[in-house]
Structure formats: structure tokens, C-alpha cells
PDB file of C-alpha atoms in Angstrom:
ATOM      1  CA  ASP A  11      28.150 -24.313 -30.600  1.00 58.00           C
ATOM      2  CA  ALA A  12      29.019 -24.502 -26.954  1.00 62.00           C
ATOM      3  CA  LYS A  13      26.319 -23.669 -24.552  1.00 88.00           C
ATOM      4  CA  THR A  14      26.152 -20.508 -22.392  1.00 94.00           C
ATOM      5  CA  THR A  15      24.687 -20.031 -18.916  1.00 95.00           C
ATOM      6  CA  GLN A  16      23.971 -16.692 -17.574  1.00 97.00           C
ATOM      7  CA  PRO A  17      21.854 -15.178 -14.700  1.00 97.00           C
ATOM      8  CA  THR A  18      18.402 -14.483 -15.776  1.00 96.00           C
ATOM      9  CA  SER A  19      18.101 -10.879 -14.400  1.00 97.00           C
ATOM     10  CA  MET A  20      20.446  -8.369 -12.686  1.00 98.00           C
ATOM     11  CA  ASP A  21      20.115  -4.631 -11.374  1.00 97.00           C
ATOM     12  CA  CYS A  22      22.666  -2.155 -11.243  1.00 97.00           C
ATOM     13  CA  ALA A  23      22.766   1.489 -10.229  1.00 97.00           C
ATOM     14  CA  GLU A  24      22.953   4.373 -12.547  1.00 97.00           C
ATOM     15  CA  GLY A  25      26.549   5.401 -12.855  1.00 97.00           C
ATOM     16  CA  ARG A  26      28.211   2.275 -11.259  1.00 97.00           C
ATOM     17  CA  ALA A  27      29.741  -0.463 -13.477  1.00 97.00           C
ATOM     18  CA  ALA A  28      27.554  -3.343 -14.338  1.00 98.00           C
ATOM     19  CA  ASN A  29      29.209  -6.670 -14.509  1.00 98.00           C
ATOM     20  CA  LEU A  30      27.532  -9.503 -16.307  1.00 98.00           C
ATOM     21  CA  PRO A  31      28.801 -13.258 -16.094  1.00 98.00           C
ATOM     22  CA  CYS A  32      28.586 -15.767 -18.553  1.00 97.00           C
ATOM     23  CA  ASN A  33      29.646 -19.593 -18.137  1.00 97.00           C
ATOM     24  CA  HIS A  34      30.689 -21.475 -21.191  1.00 95.00           C
ATOM     25  CA  SER A  35      32.617 -24.408 -19.893  1.00 94.00           C
ATOM     26  CA  THR A  36      32.405 -26.575 -23.140  1.00 92.00           C
ATOM     27  CA  ILE A  37      33.892 -23.944 -25.470  1.00 92.00           C
ATOM     28  CA  SER A  38      36.202 -25.148 -28.065  1.00 89.00           C
ATOM     29  CA  GLY A  39      39.570 -23.832 -28.727  1.00 88.00           C
ATOM     30  CA  ASN A  40      38.257 -22.054 -32.066  1.00 86.00           C
ATOM     31  CA  GLU A  41      35.295 -20.482 -30.623  1.00 90.00           C
ATOM     32  CA  TYR A  42      34.847 -16.689 -29.803  1.00 92.00           C
ATOM     33  CA  VAL A  43      32.850 -15.327 -26.859  1.00 94.00           C
ATOM     34  CA  TYR A  44      30.424 -12.729 -28.512  1.00 94.00           C
ATOM     35  CA  TRP A  45      28.107 -10.270 -26.517  1.00 96.00           C
ATOM     36  CA  TYR A  46      25.034  -8.785 -28.073  1.00 96.00           C
ATOM     37  CA  ARG A  47      22.218  -6.684 -26.536  1.00 97.00           C
ATOM     38  CA  GLN A  48      18.597  -6.201 -27.239  1.00 96.00           C
ATOM     39  CA  ILE A  49      16.977  -3.062 -25.991  1.00 95.00           C
ATOM     40  CA  HIS A  50      13.102  -3.322 -25.593  1.00 89.00           C
ATOM     41  CA  SER A  51      12.250  -5.185 -28.773  1.00 81.00           C
ATOM     42  CA  GLN A  52      14.754  -3.382 -31.019  1.00 92.00           C
ATOM     43  CA  GLY A  53      17.088  -5.648 -33.156  1.00 95.00           C
ATOM     44  CA  PRO A  54      20.298  -6.948 -31.500  1.00 95.00           C
ATOM     45  CA  GLN A  55      23.125  -4.701 -31.323  1.00 95.00           C
ATOM     46  CA  TYR A  56      26.934  -6.087 -31.316  1.00 94.00           C
ATOM     47  CA  ILE A  57      28.704  -5.040 -28.197  1.00 96.00           C
ATOM     48  CA  ILE A  58      32.088  -6.882 -28.145  1.00 95.00           C
ATOM     49  CA  HIS A  59      33.749 -10.269 -28.770  1.00 93.00           C
ATOM     50  CA  GLY A  60      37.115 -11.916 -27.920  1.00 93.00           C
ATOM     51  CA  LEU A  61      38.889 -15.371 -28.025  1.00 92.00           C
ATOM     52  CA  LYS A  62      41.254 -15.454 -25.124  1.00 91.00           C
ATOM     53  CA  ASN A  63      42.691 -12.021 -24.286  1.00 87.00           C
ATOM     54  CA  ASN A  64      40.840  -9.355 -22.428  1.00 94.00           C
ATOM     55  CA  GLU A  65      39.213  -6.698 -24.934  1.00 96.00           C
ATOM     56  CA  THR A  66      37.816  -3.106 -24.597  1.00 97.00           C
ATOM     57  CA  ASN A  67      35.816  -1.092 -26.969  1.00 95.00           C
ATOM     58  CA  GLU A  68      33.992   2.272 -26.526  1.00 95.00           C
ATOM     59  CA  MET A  69      31.200   0.280 -25.093  1.00 94.00           C
ATOM     60  CA  ALA A  70      32.279  -2.178 -22.961  1.00 97.00           C
ATOM     61  CA  SER A  71      35.041  -4.519 -21.629  1.00 98.00           C
ATOM     62  CA  LEU A  72      35.421  -8.238 -21.866  1.00 98.00           C
ATOM     63  CA  ILE A  73      37.289 -10.221 -19.364  1.00 98.00           C
ATOM     64  CA  ILE A  74      37.784 -13.790 -20.533  1.00 97.00           C
ATOM     65  CA  THR A  75      39.219 -16.240 -17.653  1.00 96.00           C
ATOM     66  CA  GLU A  76      42.366 -18.160 -18.458  1.00 95.00           C
ATOM     67  CA  ASP A  77      40.791 -21.394 -19.126  1.00 95.00           C
ATOM     68  CA  ARG A  78      38.090 -19.762 -21.013  1.00 95.00           C
ATOM     69  CA  LYS A  79      35.217 -21.304 -19.335  1.00 95.00           C
ATOM     70  CA  SER A  80      33.841 -18.267 -18.360  1.00 96.00           C
ATOM     71  CA  SER A  81      33.685 -14.330 -19.029  1.00 97.00           C
ATOM     72  CA  THR A  82      32.370 -11.185 -17.681  1.00 98.00           C
ATOM     73  CA  LEU A  83      31.253  -8.105 -19.659  1.00 98.00           C
ATOM     74  CA  ILE A  84      31.726  -5.027 -17.882  1.00 98.00           C
ATOM     75  CA  LEU A  85      29.883  -1.759 -18.809  1.00 97.00           C
ATOM     76  CA  PRO A  86      32.110   0.774 -16.733  1.00 96.00           C
ATOM     77  CA  HIS A  87      29.300   3.600 -16.027  1.00 94.00           C
ATOM     78  CA  ALA A  88      25.876   2.017 -16.763  1.00 96.00           C
ATOM     79  CA  THR A  89      23.193   4.600 -17.879  1.00 97.00           C
ATOM     80  CA  LEU A  90      19.341   4.244 -18.031  1.00 97.00           C
ATOM     81  CA  ARG A  91      19.811   3.615 -21.766  1.00 96.00           C
ATOM     82  CA  ASP A  92      21.895   0.323 -21.088  1.00 97.00           C
ATOM     83  CA  THR A  93      18.749  -1.298 -19.732  1.00 98.00           C
ATOM     84  CA  ALA A  94      18.194  -4.315 -22.052  1.00 97.00           C
ATOM     85  CA  VAL A  95      18.641  -8.287 -22.363  1.00 96.00           C
ATOM     86  CA  TYR A  96      22.380  -9.091 -22.820  1.00 98.00           C
ATOM     87  CA  TYR A  97      23.030 -11.942 -24.560  1.00 96.00           C
ATOM     88  CA  CYS A  98      26.585 -14.240 -24.408  1.00 97.00           C
ATOM     89  CA  ILE A  99      26.996 -16.151 -27.401  1.00 94.00           C
ATOM     90  CA  VAL A 100      29.770 -18.546 -28.289  1.00 92.00           C
ATOM     91  CA  ARG A 101      30.517 -18.971 -31.868  1.00 88.00           C
ATOM     92  CA  ALA A 102      33.351 -20.294 -34.345  1.00 81.00           C
ATOM     93  CA  ASN A 103      34.598 -17.522 -36.278  1.00 70.00           C
ATOM     94  CA  PHE A 104      35.315 -19.126 -39.599  1.00 66.00           C
ATOM     95  CA  GLY A 105      32.881 -18.875 -42.459  1.00 57.00           C
ATOM     96  CA  ASN A 106      29.846 -16.816 -41.317  1.00 57.00           C
ATOM     97  CA  GLU A 107      28.383 -18.820 -38.677  1.00 73.00           C
ATOM     98  CA  LYS A 108      24.802 -18.098 -37.226  1.00 86.00           C
ATOM     99  CA  LEU A 109      24.147 -16.687 -33.838  1.00 90.00           C
ATOM    100  CA  THR A 110      22.810 -19.001 -31.392  1.00 90.00           C
ATOM    101  CA  PHE A 111      20.891 -16.874 -28.766  1.00 92.00           C
ATOM    102  CA  GLY A 112      20.251 -18.222 -25.343  1.00 90.00           C
ATOM    103  CA  THR A 113      18.028 -16.529 -22.852  1.00 89.00           C
ATOM    104  CA  GLY A 114      20.261 -13.876 -21.962  1.00 94.00           C
ATOM    105  CA  THR A 115      20.414 -11.629 -18.754  1.00 97.00           C
ATOM    106  CA  ARG A 116      17.842  -8.730 -18.276  1.00 96.00           C
ATOM    107  CA  LEU A 117      19.954  -5.904 -16.997  1.00 98.00           C
ATOM    108  CA  THR A 118      17.962  -3.145 -15.197  1.00 98.00           C
ATOM    109  CA  ILE A 119      19.808   0.172 -14.417  1.00 97.00           C
ATOM    110  CA  ILE A 120      18.276   1.741 -11.490  1.00 97.00           C
ATOM    111  CA  PRO A 121      18.137   5.641 -11.245  1.00 95.00           C
TER     112      PRO A 121
ATOM    113  CA  ASN B  22      25.488   4.747 -44.687  1.00 54.00           C
ATOM    114  CA  ALA B  23      21.864   3.618 -44.024  1.00 73.00           C
ATOM    115  CA  GLY B  24      21.450   0.536 -41.615  1.00 93.00           C
ATOM    116  CA  VAL B  25      19.658  -2.597 -42.445  1.00 97.00           C
ATOM    117  CA  MET B  26      16.023  -1.831 -43.386  1.00 97.00           C
ATOM    118  CA  GLN B  27      12.965  -4.092 -42.863  1.00 98.00           C
ATOM    119  CA  ASN B  28       9.605  -3.441 -44.158  1.00 97.00           C
ATOM    120  CA  PRO B  29       6.817  -3.369 -43.074  1.00 97.00           C
ATOM    121  CA  ARG B  30       7.648  -2.856 -39.507  1.00 97.00           C
ATOM    122  CA  HIS B  31       4.187  -4.187 -38.398  1.00 97.00           C
ATOM    123  CA  LEU B  32       2.168  -6.539 -40.426  1.00 98.00           C
ATOM    124  CA  VAL B  33      -1.499  -7.859 -39.738  1.00 98.00           C
ATOM    125  CA  ARG B  34      -2.511 -11.180 -41.417  1.00 98.00           C
ATOM    126  CA  ARG B  35      -5.595 -13.349 -41.152  1.00 98.00           C
ATOM    127  CA  ARG B  36      -5.106 -17.122 -40.829  1.00 98.00           C
ATOM    128  CA  GLY B  37      -4.541 -18.646 -44.196  1.00 97.00           C
ATOM    129  CA  GLN B  38      -3.065 -15.539 -45.733  1.00 98.00           C
ATOM    130  CA  GLU B  39       0.374 -15.053 -47.095  1.00 98.00           C
ATOM    131  CA  ALA B  40       2.933 -12.830 -45.288  1.00 98.00           C
ATOM    132  CA  ARG B  41       5.894 -11.244 -47.024  1.00 98.00           C
ATOM    133  CA  LEU B  42       8.598  -9.721 -45.034  1.00 98.00           C
ATOM    134  CA  ARG B  43      11.423  -7.693 -46.894  1.00 98.00           C
ATOM    135  CA  CYS B  44      14.845  -7.041 -45.613  1.00 98.00           C
ATOM    136  CA  SER B  45      17.608  -4.516 -47.409  1.00 97.00           C
ATOM    137  CA  PRO B  46      20.925  -5.163 -45.917  1.00 96.00           C
ATOM    138  CA  MET B  47      23.521  -2.530 -45.458  1.00 95.00           C
ATOM    139  CA  LYS B  48      25.069  -1.012 -48.469  1.00 92.00           C
ATOM    140  CA  GLY B  49      27.887  -3.652 -49.689  1.00 89.00           C
ATOM    141  CA  HIS B  50      26.602  -6.354 -47.498  1.00 92.00           C
ATOM    142  CA  SER B  51      25.788  -9.572 -49.619  1.00 91.00           C
ATOM    143  CA  HIS B  52      25.279 -11.918 -46.543  1.00 92.00           C
ATOM    144  CA  VAL B  53      21.804 -11.878 -44.952  1.00 95.00           C
ATOM    145  CA  TYR B  54      20.359 -13.960 -41.938  1.00 95.00           C
ATOM    146  CA  TRP B  55      16.925 -14.094 -40.815  1.00 97.00           C
ATOM    147  CA  TYR B  56      15.785 -14.748 -37.156  1.00 97.00           C
ATOM    148  CA  ARG B  57      12.521 -15.148 -35.442  1.00 97.00           C
ATOM    149  CA  GLN B  58      11.574 -14.135 -32.023  1.00 95.00           C
ATOM    150  CA  LEU B  59       8.461 -15.501 -30.495  1.00 92.00           C
ATOM    151  CA  PRO B  60       6.690 -13.760 -27.676  1.00 86.00           C
ATOM    152  CA  GLU B  61       8.886 -13.856 -24.429  1.00 80.00           C
ATOM    153  CA  GLU B  62      11.520 -16.036 -26.191  1.00 83.00           C
ATOM    154  CA  GLY B  63      15.071 -15.555 -27.312  1.00 84.00           C
ATOM    155  CA  LEU B  64      15.792 -15.178 -31.150  1.00 93.00           C
ATOM    156  CA  LYS B  65      16.117 -18.279 -33.177  1.00 95.00           C
ATOM    157  CA  PHE B  66      18.090 -18.493 -36.460  1.00 95.00           C
ATOM    158  CA  MET B  67      16.008 -19.439 -39.551  1.00 97.00           C
ATOM    159  CA  VAL B  68      17.990 -19.116 -42.767  1.00 96.00           C
ATOM    160  CA  TYR B  69      21.399 -17.560 -43.936  1.00 94.00           C
ATOM    161  CA  LEU B  70      21.504 -16.526 -47.465  1.00 94.00           C
ATOM    162  CA  GLN B  71      23.860 -15.036 -50.053  1.00 93.00           C
ATOM    163  CA  LYS B  72      23.028 -13.560 -53.224  1.00 90.00           C
ATOM    164  CA  GLU B  73      20.994 -15.830 -55.068  1.00 90.00           C
ATOM    165  CA  ASN B  74      21.999 -18.783 -52.775  1.00 93.00           C
ATOM    166  CA  ILE B  75      20.549 -20.437 -49.556  1.00 94.00           C
ATOM    167  CA  ILE B  76      23.496 -21.468 -47.378  1.00 92.00           C
ATOM    168  CA  ASP B  77      21.921 -22.609 -44.253  1.00 92.00           C
ATOM    169  CA  GLU B  78      18.257 -23.357 -43.849  1.00 94.00           C
ATOM    170  CA  SER B  79      18.625 -25.501 -40.847  1.00 93.00           C
ATOM    171  CA  GLY B  80      16.391 -23.261 -38.659  1.00 94.00           C
ATOM    172  CA  MET B  81      13.528 -22.841 -41.290  1.00 96.00           C
ATOM    173  CA  PRO B  82      10.170 -24.725 -40.666  1.00 94.00           C
ATOM    174  CA  LYS B  83       9.715 -27.433 -43.271  1.00 90.00           C
ATOM    175  CA  GLU B  84       6.535 -26.249 -44.648  1.00 95.00           C
ATOM    176  CA  ARG B  85       5.003 -22.896 -45.557  1.00 97.00           C
ATOM    177  CA  PHE B  86       8.256 -20.850 -44.921  1.00 98.00           C
ATOM    178  CA  SER B  87      10.693 -20.026 -47.847  1.00 97.00           C
ATOM    179  CA  ALA B  88      13.330 -17.277 -48.390  1.00 97.00           C
ATOM    180  CA  GLU B  89      15.266 -15.681 -51.361  1.00 97.00           C
ATOM    181  CA  PHE B  90      17.835 -13.175 -51.735  1.00 96.00           C
ATOM    182  CA  PRO B  91      17.947 -12.279 -55.402  1.00 94.00           C
ATOM    183  CA  LYS B  92      20.760 -10.643 -57.469  1.00 91.00           C
ATOM    184  CA  GLU B  93      18.772  -7.475 -57.464  1.00 91.00           C
ATOM    185  CA  GLY B  94      16.375  -6.294 -54.656  1.00 93.00           C
ATOM    186  CA  PRO B  95      15.741  -7.346 -51.034  1.00 96.00           C
ATOM    187  CA  SER B  96      15.717 -10.713 -49.304  1.00 97.00           C
ATOM    188  CA  ILE B  97      12.308 -11.852 -48.863  1.00 98.00           C
ATOM    189  CA  LEU B  98      11.078 -14.073 -46.309  1.00 98.00           C
ATOM    190  CA  ARG B  99       7.869 -15.479 -47.293  1.00 98.00           C
ATOM    191  CA  ILE B 100       5.075 -17.362 -45.022  1.00 98.00           C
ATOM    192  CA  GLN B 101       2.329 -19.038 -46.830  1.00 98.00           C
ATOM    193  CA  GLN B 102      -1.026 -19.888 -45.098  1.00 98.00           C
ATOM    194  CA  VAL B 103      -0.208 -18.132 -41.760  1.00 98.00           C
ATOM    195  CA  VAL B 104      -1.369 -19.463 -38.491  1.00 97.00           C
ATOM    196  CA  ARG B 105      -1.586 -17.992 -34.941  1.00 95.00           C
ATOM    197  CA  GLY B 106       1.638 -19.596 -34.048  1.00 94.00           C
ATOM    198  CA  ASP B 107       3.562 -17.393 -36.690  1.00 96.00           C
ATOM    199  CA  SER B 108       2.966 -14.380 -34.679  1.00 96.00           C
ATOM    200  CA  ALA B 109       6.361 -13.091 -33.790  1.00 97.00           C
ATOM    201  CA  ALA B 110       9.208 -10.655 -34.432  1.00 97.00           C
ATOM    202  CA  TYR B 111      11.161 -11.315 -37.428  1.00 98.00           C
ATOM    203  CA  PHE B 112      14.652  -9.781 -37.717  1.00 98.00           C
ATOM    204  CA  CYS B 113      17.078  -9.920 -40.449  1.00 97.00           C
ATOM    205  CA  ALA B 114      20.703  -9.248 -40.051  1.00 96.00           C
ATOM    206  CA  SER B 115      23.468  -8.559 -42.680  1.00 95.00           C
ATOM    207  CA  SER B 116      27.191  -8.701 -42.975  1.00 91.00           C
ATOM    208  CA  PRO B 117      29.696  -7.841 -45.713  1.00 87.00           C
ATOM    209  CA  ASP B 118      31.498 -11.090 -46.082  1.00 79.00           C
ATOM    210  CA  ARG B 119      32.216 -14.667 -44.612  1.00 68.00           C
ATOM    211  CA  ASN B 120      34.759 -13.421 -42.433  1.00 70.00           C
ATOM    212  CA  ALA B 121      32.886 -10.643 -40.734  1.00 76.00           C
ATOM    213  CA  TYR B 122      32.434 -10.999 -36.982  1.00 79.00           C
ATOM    214  CA  GLU B 123      29.455  -8.689 -36.609  1.00 86.00           C
ATOM    215  CA  GLN B 124      26.078  -8.899 -37.985  1.00 91.00           C
ATOM    216  CA  TYR B 125      24.091  -5.729 -38.167  1.00 94.00           C
ATOM    217  CA  PHE B 126      20.297  -6.177 -37.272  1.00 96.00           C
ATOM    218  CA  GLY B 127      17.510  -4.354 -38.559  1.00 97.00           C
ATOM    219  CA  PRO B 128      14.394  -3.165 -36.490  1.00 96.00           C
ATOM    220  CA  GLY B 129      12.320  -6.031 -37.298  1.00 97.00           C
ATOM    221  CA  THR B 130       8.879  -6.903 -38.543  1.00 98.00           C
ATOM    222  CA  ARG B 131       6.299  -7.712 -35.998  1.00 97.00           C
ATOM    223  CA  LEU B 132       3.875 -10.144 -37.614  1.00 98.00           C
ATOM    224  CA  THR B 133       0.513 -10.606 -35.842  1.00 97.00           C
ATOM    225  CA  VAL B 134      -2.030 -13.419 -37.308  1.00 97.00           C
ATOM    226  CA  THR B 135      -5.632 -12.827 -36.415  1.00 96.00           C
TER     227      THR B 135
END
């Protein structure tokens, strides 16, 4: 799986949009970008994934650059409950490949 | 539909004892993954199982660790002769089939070896 690079930590004011970047410059054509988060020692939670088009669901939006070498996860209106470690993962979507977690970004929402 | 269940949630073992961690996947899910999270570290894949089969155990330590997912009952991660370095949070995840994009994680079992 391609390697990802994320900032170690970020702060965001409550109610503002949180934009979390991820670099994955060695991504292959058949690899998807996944985002998971882990809220204080709980089990990780799936957020969103995409291949090359931008994606949106009830939790977040995922913006993938045209060359697919980087992406941004957007939480449109961050709340205190969004404080968590966010993991950007690149994964082939055939079979049922394991998830390779990096160190992630620790996002703190400031009241 | 109940989520992934793990028990016990907390487990304390003395060095040299055995630890058994259980994972009941979501209803209808036949694929189970185990991950380990050492203190202040990210999650690391250990093993991927389908019913009665180990598909990928590339992340399992060579000794003392084993996993099974029988036809009936939960998946079991077994650690024999535990050492202090085994202290960690162990998470299992499940998915319904090989093409599913999402893995659903349980709350984890926190193992402490004294």
C-alpha cells in the first residue's frame, strides 16, 4: 500500500470547517483513499473513501486532487465531538485488504 | 443490529498466563480482522480470518499468538505466556464480504500484563 503523510496535530474552532490534508504521492491507479477516525481510545470509525472524484456523505467531504497525490478531508461544521485522531489510508479495493494505519492527525476542536 | 462486540473490555494477566480475547462480528459478517494498538502508537494489523480459515496472518507475531474463527461462535485471539510487551488495546473489525469497503470496529479489549 502507498504511504501517506499527515500533519501530527491541528486545532480548529468549534463551528468552523476543519480541513485535514493528506499526501499520498505514490498512490497506484487501483488504490482508494480512505479516512477513519479514532475518538479517545474507542474503536476506529469509517468516515469516507474515494478513488478520484470528490465525495460527500453525512459526516464529511473528501477532495482528491486531479493527480491523486493528495487529498483533504473536510468536516464542514466541527463540533467538540469531532476531537479525534484522523487516519488517511490508501488501500486497494479488491479482495478485502487490511487497513494500514499511520500516525494520523490529532484534531482538537476548540470551544 | 448490534455492532461488533468484544469481551472482555479489560483484561489483567500476570506474566506467563494466557489471554483469550473474543470478538463477535456484526450479524451477517463472515470476515474478521484483528488489530493491535500499543500505547501511544497507531493500530497495526495482525490477522484476517473468514469462517474456519486464516486468510492473512502476516501481522501476527511468530510465537505465542494464535487466532481462530470457528463455524459457530466468536473469533478468538489467544496469547500464550503473556509478557509485559503484550500490554495493548486489541481491536477487532468485521465486514460482510470480500468486496465491502468498510470495516466495522469493536470497542476493543485492553490487556494489561502485570
